[in-house]
XYZ file of C-alpha atoms in Angstrom:
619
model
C 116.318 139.688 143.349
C 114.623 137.815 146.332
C 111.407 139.240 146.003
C 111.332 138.128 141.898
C 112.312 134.041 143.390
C 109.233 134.750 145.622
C 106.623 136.158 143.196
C 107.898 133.219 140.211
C 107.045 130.791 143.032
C 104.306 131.557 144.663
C 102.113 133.232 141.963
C 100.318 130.282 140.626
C 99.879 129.164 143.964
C 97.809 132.494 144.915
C 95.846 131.840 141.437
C 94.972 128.680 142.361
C 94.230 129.108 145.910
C 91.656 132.234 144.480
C 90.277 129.539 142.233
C 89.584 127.051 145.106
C 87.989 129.783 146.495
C 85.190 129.360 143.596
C 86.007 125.866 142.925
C 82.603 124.062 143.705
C 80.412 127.152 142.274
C 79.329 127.829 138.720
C 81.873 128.445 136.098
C 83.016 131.885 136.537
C 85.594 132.653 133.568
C 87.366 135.678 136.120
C 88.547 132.309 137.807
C 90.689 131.580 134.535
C 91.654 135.070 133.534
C 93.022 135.792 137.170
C 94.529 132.573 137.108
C 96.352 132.944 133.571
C 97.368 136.973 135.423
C 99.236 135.115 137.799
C 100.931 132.663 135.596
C 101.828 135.776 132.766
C 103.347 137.476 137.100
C 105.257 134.520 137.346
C 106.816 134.501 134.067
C 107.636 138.045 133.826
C 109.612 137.757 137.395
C 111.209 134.288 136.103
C 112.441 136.542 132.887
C 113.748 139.449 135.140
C 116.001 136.425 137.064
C 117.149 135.049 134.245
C 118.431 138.632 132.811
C 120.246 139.214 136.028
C 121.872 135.836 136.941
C 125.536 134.956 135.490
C 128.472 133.391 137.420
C 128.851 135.830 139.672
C 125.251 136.358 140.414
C 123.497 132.977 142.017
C 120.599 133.819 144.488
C 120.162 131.508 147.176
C 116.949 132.607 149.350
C 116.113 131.030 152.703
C 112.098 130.811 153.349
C 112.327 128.825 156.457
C 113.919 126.001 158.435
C 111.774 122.982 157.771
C 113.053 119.644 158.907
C 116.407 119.636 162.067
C 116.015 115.746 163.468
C 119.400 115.280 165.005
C 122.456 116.275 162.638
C 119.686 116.320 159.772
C 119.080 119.940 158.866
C 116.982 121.102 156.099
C 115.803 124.469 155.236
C 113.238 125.432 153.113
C 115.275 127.089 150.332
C 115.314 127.908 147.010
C 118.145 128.514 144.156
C 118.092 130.452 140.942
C 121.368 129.757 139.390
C 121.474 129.083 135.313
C 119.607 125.152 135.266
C 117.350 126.526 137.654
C 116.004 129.832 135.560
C 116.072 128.408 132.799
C 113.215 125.904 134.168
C 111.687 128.490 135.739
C 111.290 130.612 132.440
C 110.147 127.968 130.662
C 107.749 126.475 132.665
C 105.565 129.634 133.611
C 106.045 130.815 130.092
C 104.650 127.973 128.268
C 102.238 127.270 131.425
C 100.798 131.068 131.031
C 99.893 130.300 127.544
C 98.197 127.011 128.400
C 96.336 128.785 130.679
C 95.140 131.347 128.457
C 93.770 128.805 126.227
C 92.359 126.518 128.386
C 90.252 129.697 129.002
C 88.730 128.834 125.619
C 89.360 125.220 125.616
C 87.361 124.755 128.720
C 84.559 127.567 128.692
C 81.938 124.934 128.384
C 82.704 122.650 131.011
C 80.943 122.644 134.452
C 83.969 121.985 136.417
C 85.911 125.111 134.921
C 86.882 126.632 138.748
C 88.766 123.448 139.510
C 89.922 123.394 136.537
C 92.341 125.826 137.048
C 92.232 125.131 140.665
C 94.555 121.784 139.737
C 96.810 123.466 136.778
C 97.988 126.173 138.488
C 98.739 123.944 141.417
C 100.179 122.125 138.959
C 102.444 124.728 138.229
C 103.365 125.473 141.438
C 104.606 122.380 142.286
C 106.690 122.000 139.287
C 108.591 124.750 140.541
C 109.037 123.719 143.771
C 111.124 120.738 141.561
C 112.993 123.165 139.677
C 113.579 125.419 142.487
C 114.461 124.079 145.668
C 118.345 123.773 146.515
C 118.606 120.033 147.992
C 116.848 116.876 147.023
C 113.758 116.912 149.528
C 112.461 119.834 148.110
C 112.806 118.590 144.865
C 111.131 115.183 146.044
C 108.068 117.256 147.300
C 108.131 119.136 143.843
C 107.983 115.494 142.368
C 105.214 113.697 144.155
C 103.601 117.242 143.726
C 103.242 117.363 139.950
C 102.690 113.467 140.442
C 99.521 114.378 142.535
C 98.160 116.861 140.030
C 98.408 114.659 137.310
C 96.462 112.643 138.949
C 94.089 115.464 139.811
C 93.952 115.980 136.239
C 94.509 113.240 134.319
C 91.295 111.880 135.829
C 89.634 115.209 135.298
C 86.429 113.638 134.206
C 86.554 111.079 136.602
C 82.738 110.330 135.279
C 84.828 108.424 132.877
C 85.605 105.010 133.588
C 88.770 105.064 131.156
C 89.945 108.734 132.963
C 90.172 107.140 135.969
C 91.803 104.276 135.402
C 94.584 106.565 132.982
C 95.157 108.352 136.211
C 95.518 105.681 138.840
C 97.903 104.268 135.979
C 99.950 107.216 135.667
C 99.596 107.536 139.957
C 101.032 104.181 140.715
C 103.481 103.357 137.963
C 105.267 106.911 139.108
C 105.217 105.680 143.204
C 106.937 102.539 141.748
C 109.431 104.464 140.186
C 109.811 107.156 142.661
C 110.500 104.166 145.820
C 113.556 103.788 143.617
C 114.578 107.435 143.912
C 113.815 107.689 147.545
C 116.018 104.723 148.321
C 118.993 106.976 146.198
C 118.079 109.944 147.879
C 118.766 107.803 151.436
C 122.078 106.429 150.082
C 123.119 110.368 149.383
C 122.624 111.085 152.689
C 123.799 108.003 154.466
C 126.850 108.452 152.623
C 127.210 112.168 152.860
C 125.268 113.048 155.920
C 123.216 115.917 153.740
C 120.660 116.656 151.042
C 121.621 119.745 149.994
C 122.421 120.259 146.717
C 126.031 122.319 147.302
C 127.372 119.934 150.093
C 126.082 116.598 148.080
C 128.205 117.270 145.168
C 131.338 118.482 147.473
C 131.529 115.347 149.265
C 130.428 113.170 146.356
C 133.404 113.168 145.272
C 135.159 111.401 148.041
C 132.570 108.625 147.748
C 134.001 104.843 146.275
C 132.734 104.461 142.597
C 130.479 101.905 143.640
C 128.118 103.656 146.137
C 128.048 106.583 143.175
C 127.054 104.255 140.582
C 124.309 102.566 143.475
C 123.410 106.157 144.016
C 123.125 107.168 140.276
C 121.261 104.025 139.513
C 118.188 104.599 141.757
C 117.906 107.883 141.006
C 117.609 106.963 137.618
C 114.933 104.444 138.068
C 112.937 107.439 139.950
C 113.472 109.620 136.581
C 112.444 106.586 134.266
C 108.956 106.815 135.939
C 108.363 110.917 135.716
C 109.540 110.966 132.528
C 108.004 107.101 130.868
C 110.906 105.755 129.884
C 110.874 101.551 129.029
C 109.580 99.994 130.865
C 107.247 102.644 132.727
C 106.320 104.235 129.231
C 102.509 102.751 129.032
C 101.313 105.498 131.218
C 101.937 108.517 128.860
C 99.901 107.102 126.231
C 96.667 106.198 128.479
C 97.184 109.638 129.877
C 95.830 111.997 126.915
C 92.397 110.802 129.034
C 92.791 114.036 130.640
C 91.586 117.764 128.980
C 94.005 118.607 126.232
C 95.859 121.597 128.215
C 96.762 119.171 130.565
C 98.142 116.657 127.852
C 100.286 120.004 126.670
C 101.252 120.629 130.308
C 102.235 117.317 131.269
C 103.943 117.175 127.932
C 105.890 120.309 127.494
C 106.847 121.999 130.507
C 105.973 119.662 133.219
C 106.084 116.394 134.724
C 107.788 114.248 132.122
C 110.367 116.625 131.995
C 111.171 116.337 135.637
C 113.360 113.044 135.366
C 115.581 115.057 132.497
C 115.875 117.839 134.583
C 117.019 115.781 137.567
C 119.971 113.746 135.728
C 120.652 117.313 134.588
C 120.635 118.867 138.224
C 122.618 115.761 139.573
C 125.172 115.688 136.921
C 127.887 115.995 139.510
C 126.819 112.608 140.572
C 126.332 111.091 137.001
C 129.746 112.637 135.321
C 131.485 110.320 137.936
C 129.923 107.252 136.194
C 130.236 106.982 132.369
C 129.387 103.751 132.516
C 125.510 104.314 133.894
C 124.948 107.239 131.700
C 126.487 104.837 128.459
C 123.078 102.767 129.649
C 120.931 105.647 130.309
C 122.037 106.898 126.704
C 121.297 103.667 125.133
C 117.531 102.904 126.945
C 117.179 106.598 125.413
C 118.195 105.544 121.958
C 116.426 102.416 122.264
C 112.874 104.712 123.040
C 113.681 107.086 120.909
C 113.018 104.227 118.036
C 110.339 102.746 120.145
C 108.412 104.583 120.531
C 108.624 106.685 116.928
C 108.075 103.041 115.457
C 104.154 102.725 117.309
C 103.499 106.471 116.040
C 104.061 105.363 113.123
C 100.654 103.421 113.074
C 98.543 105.179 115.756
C 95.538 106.609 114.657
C 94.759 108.344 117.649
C 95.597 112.285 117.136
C 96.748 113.074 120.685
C 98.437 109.596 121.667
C 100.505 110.215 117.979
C 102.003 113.337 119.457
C 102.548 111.411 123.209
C 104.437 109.069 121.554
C 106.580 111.869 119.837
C 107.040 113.048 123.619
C 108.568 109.648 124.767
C 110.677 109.362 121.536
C 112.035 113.156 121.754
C 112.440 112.247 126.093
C 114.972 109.609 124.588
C 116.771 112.117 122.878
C 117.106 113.957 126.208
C 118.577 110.898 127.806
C 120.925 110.448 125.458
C 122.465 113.702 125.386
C 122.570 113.076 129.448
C 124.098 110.588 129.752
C 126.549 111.275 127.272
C 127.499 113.952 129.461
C 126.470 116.716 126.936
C 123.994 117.806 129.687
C 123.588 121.437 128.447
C 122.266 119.901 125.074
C 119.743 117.929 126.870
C 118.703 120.723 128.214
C 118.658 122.995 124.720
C 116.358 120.155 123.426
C 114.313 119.979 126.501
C 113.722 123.930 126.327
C 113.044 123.480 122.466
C 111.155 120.508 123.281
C 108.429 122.619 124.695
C 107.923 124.743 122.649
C 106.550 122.972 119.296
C 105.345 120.267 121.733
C 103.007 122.600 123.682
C 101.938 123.803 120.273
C 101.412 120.645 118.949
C 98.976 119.328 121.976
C 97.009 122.902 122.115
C 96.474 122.531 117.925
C 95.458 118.987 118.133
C 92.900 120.445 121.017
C 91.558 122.885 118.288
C 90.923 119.519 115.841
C 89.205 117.947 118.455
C 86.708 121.063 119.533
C 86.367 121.196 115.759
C 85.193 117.515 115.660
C 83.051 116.957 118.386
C 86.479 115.828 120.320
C 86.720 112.709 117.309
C 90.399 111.706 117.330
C 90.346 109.364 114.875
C 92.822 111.259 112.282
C 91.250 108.946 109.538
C 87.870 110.207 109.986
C 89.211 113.565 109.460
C 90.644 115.128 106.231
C 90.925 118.639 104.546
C 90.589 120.500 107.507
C 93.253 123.234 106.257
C 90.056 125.497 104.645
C 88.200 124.957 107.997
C 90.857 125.570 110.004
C 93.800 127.546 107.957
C 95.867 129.030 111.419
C 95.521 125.763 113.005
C 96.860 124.135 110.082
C 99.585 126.419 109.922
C 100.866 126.311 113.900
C 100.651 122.910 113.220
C 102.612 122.433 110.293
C 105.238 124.757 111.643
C 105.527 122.658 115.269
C 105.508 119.966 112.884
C 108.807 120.864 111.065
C 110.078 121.831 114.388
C 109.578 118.674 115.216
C 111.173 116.904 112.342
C 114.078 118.544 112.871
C 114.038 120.749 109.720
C 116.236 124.303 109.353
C 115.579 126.649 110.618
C 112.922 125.385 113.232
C 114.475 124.921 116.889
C 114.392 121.293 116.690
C 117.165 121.372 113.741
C 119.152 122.714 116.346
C 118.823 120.638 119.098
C 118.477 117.530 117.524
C 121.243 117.769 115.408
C 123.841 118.437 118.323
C 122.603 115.618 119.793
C 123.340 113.122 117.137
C 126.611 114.977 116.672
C 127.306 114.048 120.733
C 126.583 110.665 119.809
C 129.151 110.373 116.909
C 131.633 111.989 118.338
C 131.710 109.719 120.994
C 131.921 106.962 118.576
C 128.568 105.318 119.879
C 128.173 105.055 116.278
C 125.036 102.700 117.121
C 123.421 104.990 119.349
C 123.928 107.588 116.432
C 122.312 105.031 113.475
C 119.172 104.463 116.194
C 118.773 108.415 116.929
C 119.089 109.206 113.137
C 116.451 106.006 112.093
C 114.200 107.901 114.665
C 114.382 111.280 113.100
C 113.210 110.126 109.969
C 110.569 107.998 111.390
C 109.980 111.565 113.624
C 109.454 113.361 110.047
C 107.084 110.432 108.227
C 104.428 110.099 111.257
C 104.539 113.918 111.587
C 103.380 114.410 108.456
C 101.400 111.308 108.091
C 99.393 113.327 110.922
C 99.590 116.813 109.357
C 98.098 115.262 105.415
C 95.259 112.854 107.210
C 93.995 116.314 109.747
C 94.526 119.142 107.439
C 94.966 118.001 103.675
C 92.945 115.189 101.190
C 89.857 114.351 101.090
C 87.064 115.907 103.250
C 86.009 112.615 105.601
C 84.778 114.489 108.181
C 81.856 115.077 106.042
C 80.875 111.328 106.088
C 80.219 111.532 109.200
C 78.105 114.796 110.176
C 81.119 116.765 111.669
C 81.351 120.495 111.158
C 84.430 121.927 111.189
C 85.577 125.388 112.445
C 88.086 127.797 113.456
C 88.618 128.539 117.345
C 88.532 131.711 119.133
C 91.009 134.463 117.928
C 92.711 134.859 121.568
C 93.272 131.125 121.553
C 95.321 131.093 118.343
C 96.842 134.055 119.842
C 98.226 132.269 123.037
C 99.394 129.802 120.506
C 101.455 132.229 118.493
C 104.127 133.241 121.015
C 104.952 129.051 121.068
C 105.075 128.649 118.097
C 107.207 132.119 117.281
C 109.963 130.382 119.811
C 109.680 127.140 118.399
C 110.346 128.694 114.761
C 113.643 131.100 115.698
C 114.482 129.409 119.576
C 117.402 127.435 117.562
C 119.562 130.632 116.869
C 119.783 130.801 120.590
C 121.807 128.063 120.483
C 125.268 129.615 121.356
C 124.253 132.236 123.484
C 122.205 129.089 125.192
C 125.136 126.965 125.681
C 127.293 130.289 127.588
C 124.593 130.634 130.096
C 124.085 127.384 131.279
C 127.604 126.212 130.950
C 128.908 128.566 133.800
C 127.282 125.972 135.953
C 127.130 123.036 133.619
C 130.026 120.894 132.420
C 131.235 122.116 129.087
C 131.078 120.076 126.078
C 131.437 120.846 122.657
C 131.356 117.765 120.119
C 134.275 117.584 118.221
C 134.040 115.707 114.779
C 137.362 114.623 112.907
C 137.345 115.860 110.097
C 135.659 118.892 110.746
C 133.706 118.669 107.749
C 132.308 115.295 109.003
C 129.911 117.451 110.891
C 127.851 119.087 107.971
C 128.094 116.095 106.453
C 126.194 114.112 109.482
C 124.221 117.314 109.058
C 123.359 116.939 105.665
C 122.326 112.931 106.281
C 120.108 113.682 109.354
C 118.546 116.842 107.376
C 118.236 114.883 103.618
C 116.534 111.798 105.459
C 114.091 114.052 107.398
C 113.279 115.763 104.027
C 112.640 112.842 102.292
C 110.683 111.378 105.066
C 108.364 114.053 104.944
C 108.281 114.225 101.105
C 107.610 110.440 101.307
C 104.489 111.148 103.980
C 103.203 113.720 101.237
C 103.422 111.943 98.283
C 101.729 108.864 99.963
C 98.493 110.531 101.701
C 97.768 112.597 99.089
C 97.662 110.235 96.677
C 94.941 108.140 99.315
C 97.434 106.278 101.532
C 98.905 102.661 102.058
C 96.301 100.132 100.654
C 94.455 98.123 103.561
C 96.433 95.214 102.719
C 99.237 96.948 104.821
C 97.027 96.635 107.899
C 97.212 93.106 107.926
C 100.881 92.796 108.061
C 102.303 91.056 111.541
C 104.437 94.034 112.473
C 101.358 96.767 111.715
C 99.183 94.890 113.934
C 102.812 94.815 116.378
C 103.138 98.517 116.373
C 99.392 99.350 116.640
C 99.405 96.990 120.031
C 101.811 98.604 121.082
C 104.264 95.508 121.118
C 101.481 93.818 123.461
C 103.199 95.204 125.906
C 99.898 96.860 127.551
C 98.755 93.293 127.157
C 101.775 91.732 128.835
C 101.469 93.723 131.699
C 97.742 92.920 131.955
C 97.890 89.352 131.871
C 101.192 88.357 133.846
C 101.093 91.284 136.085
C 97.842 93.102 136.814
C 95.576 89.805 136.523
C 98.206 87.685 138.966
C 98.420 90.322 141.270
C 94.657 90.736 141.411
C 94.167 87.065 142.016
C 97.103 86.981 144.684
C 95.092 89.574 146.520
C 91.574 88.298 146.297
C 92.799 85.192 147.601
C 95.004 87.144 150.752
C 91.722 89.357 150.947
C 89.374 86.435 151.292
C 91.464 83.519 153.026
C 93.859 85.639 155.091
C 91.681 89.282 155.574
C 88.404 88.261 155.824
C 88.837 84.465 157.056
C 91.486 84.698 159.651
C 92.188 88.328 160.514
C 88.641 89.566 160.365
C 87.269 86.614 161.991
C 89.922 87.161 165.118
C 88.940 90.688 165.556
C 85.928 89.524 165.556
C 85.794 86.844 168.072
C 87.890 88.650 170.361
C 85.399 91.795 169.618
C 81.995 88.821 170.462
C 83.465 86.970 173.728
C 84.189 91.006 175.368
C 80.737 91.896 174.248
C 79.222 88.724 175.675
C 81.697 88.773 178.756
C 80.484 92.629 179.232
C 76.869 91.857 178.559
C 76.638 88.961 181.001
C 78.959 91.303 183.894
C 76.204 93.811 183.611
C 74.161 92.198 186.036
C 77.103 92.964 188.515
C 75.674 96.517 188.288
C 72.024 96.102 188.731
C 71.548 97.956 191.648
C 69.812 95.550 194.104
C 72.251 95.707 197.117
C 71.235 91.956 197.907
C 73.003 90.677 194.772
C 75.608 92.773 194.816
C 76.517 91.530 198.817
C 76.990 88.209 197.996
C 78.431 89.003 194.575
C 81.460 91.135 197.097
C 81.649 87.897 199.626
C 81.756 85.879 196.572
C 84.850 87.540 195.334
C 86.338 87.826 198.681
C 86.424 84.197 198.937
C 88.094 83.654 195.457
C 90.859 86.014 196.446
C 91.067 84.029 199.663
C 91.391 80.989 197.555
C 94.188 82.728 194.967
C 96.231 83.271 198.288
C 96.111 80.117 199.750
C 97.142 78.543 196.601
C 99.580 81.017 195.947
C 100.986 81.211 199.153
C 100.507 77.737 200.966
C 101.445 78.077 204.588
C 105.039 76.761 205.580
């Protein structure tokens, strides 16, 4: 099984290495197709693992030794137990099909090589997250798919707004991440190793109080990767980059990382209820947060990022509830009508001229009928509706919550899902159904390339039936994972929790029906003090803007230009002027006339005469 660890890793590396290769020339679409070959190479050897690993079959591979300072030793290894595969399977599954249609998606655009150059990279080092067996590897994995975003998000870095999304992204992550590098030095001061099997041995004989130091910054490195408050403003600015990317970053990448590493370090976090009580309620709390500014949003991609940081909130509540095999069922589930939703919303915009404005928009469903219906499908997925996958997972996650008796977190989760359901559908009747706007304004809709709906399909296929995978799900992973099972008194509590979380979500859709097909909410609405709340996003951008970016900017013009510049540069530079003028008035020293040069040697004789005598006086 070695050889299939191998190939799942270092496929997409091999594509995009072949793509560098033709990076800088014109757009050659072999670059894609071979790099979408390597991706499907990846995925079929992650499958094969996954088939072949149970409890007694965990393959640990050895690529190198890398770092052996002293009693640190740390190979260059790799794991494929049951968290692991399951990553691994998802990511290069949904990655292949992003791939394939970003073959379409970008076929126009000059810079296709690097393109693909930067998401299979991408790739790549999103496995190195999911696959390495101690915590370096995974931190090189991290500030790997941190990189490529940046690579990416700032894609079009012609764009003034792309490249300021990216640096965005680039340093609100390293702000996080110094928080997870300072945990990830308290794990080995305090255990004297990084790997993964030895970490969670000793962890145990660690006081609760350098745990819960230890579980706290690696949680503040996780709130960055995956947005959560207050790091969140990042995902939103980020739909700057090419659509594929937003479905990359979105569904099987990079804000999935800081789930999967609370997941992976649940040894850790299982020792302290009492950080993952708070990590489950800053999920609950985003989970309504960030539902509530979708509500609003006109903007067709940053609607469905804002979906991302609400359903991420999920995640972390299931997490740190210590149902950690449900956070990952909803992460895997997650990606699914996510990646579909992002690679559909890419068809609108090729369809519009890349207009996002869902309001200029507007019976697009005869234009577009197999968008419109991978759409609507993610869409119920997404609501939560039977029998899409994200019944499934959802649902057990407000059941966790419940049956726990964090019956606030559960009332917070279950106000999201129907908020999750309206804005859905609010999207789904202003894009596909009503009145033809796009007409107003010159646009001419169309259908997209039959091989891009089909790389679609298979997403949206798993996000329609991955929910009946549920049990058979929850036996894999558990053989590493803690078990957990919610258990409701009276049992029949359950279905009726059910029944409330499904009847809301129905109605909330019926609601988002009724209203935009009868022409919306009357402009009135808009000038309501929490619409104008929501639609700023809470000012929050703003906040940060004014009492952080602008301060800091004016603390550092002034260090530049009285500090930098007046003293710093200005000592350099006088000590730089008196050896120039020192050097250029000693040059005459070397002029060659032998005359000059006599008396300049008895001349120097006599001052070292001189240094002696006053030196030395004679006693």
């Amino acid at each position: 099984m070695e050889k299939f660890i191998y190939i799942t890793l270092f496929a997409p590396l091999v594509g995009s290495l072949v793509s560098a290769i033709f990076g800088a020339k014109k757009k050659n679409t072999a670059v894609g197709i071979f790099a979408s070959i390597m991706l499907l190479v990846s995925a079929f050897s992650a499958i094969i693992l996954l088939c072949n690993i149970d409890a007694e079959h965990v393959y640990h591979v050895k690529l190198m030794d890398w770092i052996i300072a002293g009693n640190l030793h740390i190979p260059f290894g790799f794991v494929a137990d049951q968290v692991s595969v399951v990553m691994m399977s998802m990511v290069t599954f949904v990655s292949a099909m992003i791939h394939i249609y970003s073959i379409g998606y970008m076929e126009h655009d000059e810079s296709f090589n690097r393109f693909f150059v930067y998401l299979s990279l991408f790739v790549f080092s999103m496995l190195i997250l999911v696959m390495s067996d101690n915590f370096v590897g995974l931190f090189i994995g991290w500030e790997g798919v941190g990189l490529c975003s940046w690579l990416l998000i700032g894609f079009w870095y012609h764009k003034d707004s792309a490249s300021w999304a990216a640096n965005e992204a680039f340093i609100m992550n390293r702000i996080a991440d110094l928080g997870m590098l300072i945990g990830l030095f308290l794990i080995y001061w305090n255990t004297g190793s990084l790997q993964y099997d030895v970490v969670f041995e000793k962890v145990g004989d660690l006081s609760v109080a350098t745990v819960t130091l230890i579980g706290i910054f690696l949680f503040i490195g996780a709130m960055g990767k995956s947005a959560q408050f207050p790091f969140h403003t990042w995902l939103a600015d980020a739909m700057e980059g090419p659509t594929p990317v937003s479905a990359l970053i979105h569904a099987a990448t990079m804000v999935t990382a800081g789930v999967f590493l609370i997941i992976r370090a649940n040894h850790i976090f299982s020792m302290i209820p009492n950080v993952g009580i708070c990590i489950a309620s800053l999920g609950a709390f985003v989970a309504v947060f960030a539902a509530s500014m979708a509500l609003v949003n006109n903007d067709l991609k940053k609607i469905i990022a804002y979906s991302t940081l609400s359903q991420l909130g999920y995640m972390f509540v299931a997490a740190g509830l210590g149902a950690y095999w449900i956070a990952l069922f909803h992460l895997v589930a997650h990606a699914f009508f996510k990646s579909v939703l992002f690679l559909g919303a890419g068809n609108v915009m090729h369809a519009m001229d890349d207009e996002l404005n869902i309001k200029k928009m507007g019976g697009l469903g005869d234009k577009m009928k197999w968008t419109m219906i991978i759409m609507t499908i993610a869409s119920f997925a997404l609501a939560g509706i039977y029998p899409f996958a994200g019944f499934f997972s959802k649902d057990k996650i407000l059941e966790v919550a419940f049956a726990q008796d964090h019956y606030v977190l559960w009332a917070m989760l279950w106000i999201g899902a129907g908020m999750t359901a309206f804005y859905s559908f609010r999207l789904v009747m202003l894009v596909f159904f009503g009145e033809e706007k796009y007409k107003h304004y010159g646009f001419h809709p169309h259908e997209v390339k039959a091989f891009v709906l089909w790389a679609m399909a298979p997403l949206a296929l798993f996000a329609t039936v991955g929910g009946f995978f549920e049990h058979s799900f929850m036996k894999f992973t558990t053989e590493l994972l803690p078990e957990y099972e919610p258990e409701i008194e009276p049992h029949f509590m359950s279905y009726v929790l059910m029944a409330l979380t499904l009847g809301l979500a129905i109605s909330s859709i019926l609601f988002a029906v009724y209203k935009y097909k009868t022409g919306g909410f009357s402009k009135k609405v808009e000038e309501y003090p929490i619409y104008k709340l929501l639609l700023n996003q809470y000012y929050i951008p703003e906040f940060y803007n004014k009492c952080i970016i602008k301060p800091y900017m004016a603390i550092a013009s002034f260090l530049w230009l009285k500090i930098d510049v007046a003293i710093v540069d200005k000592t350099v530079d006088t000590i730089a002027k008196v050896l120039y003028d020192g050097g250029d008035k000693a040059r005459v020293m070397q002029s060659g006339n032998l005359s000059n040069m006599l008396r300049l040697m008895v001349f120097g004789l006599l001052v070292l005469l001189l240094l002696v005598v006053i030196f030395n006086p004679v006693k």
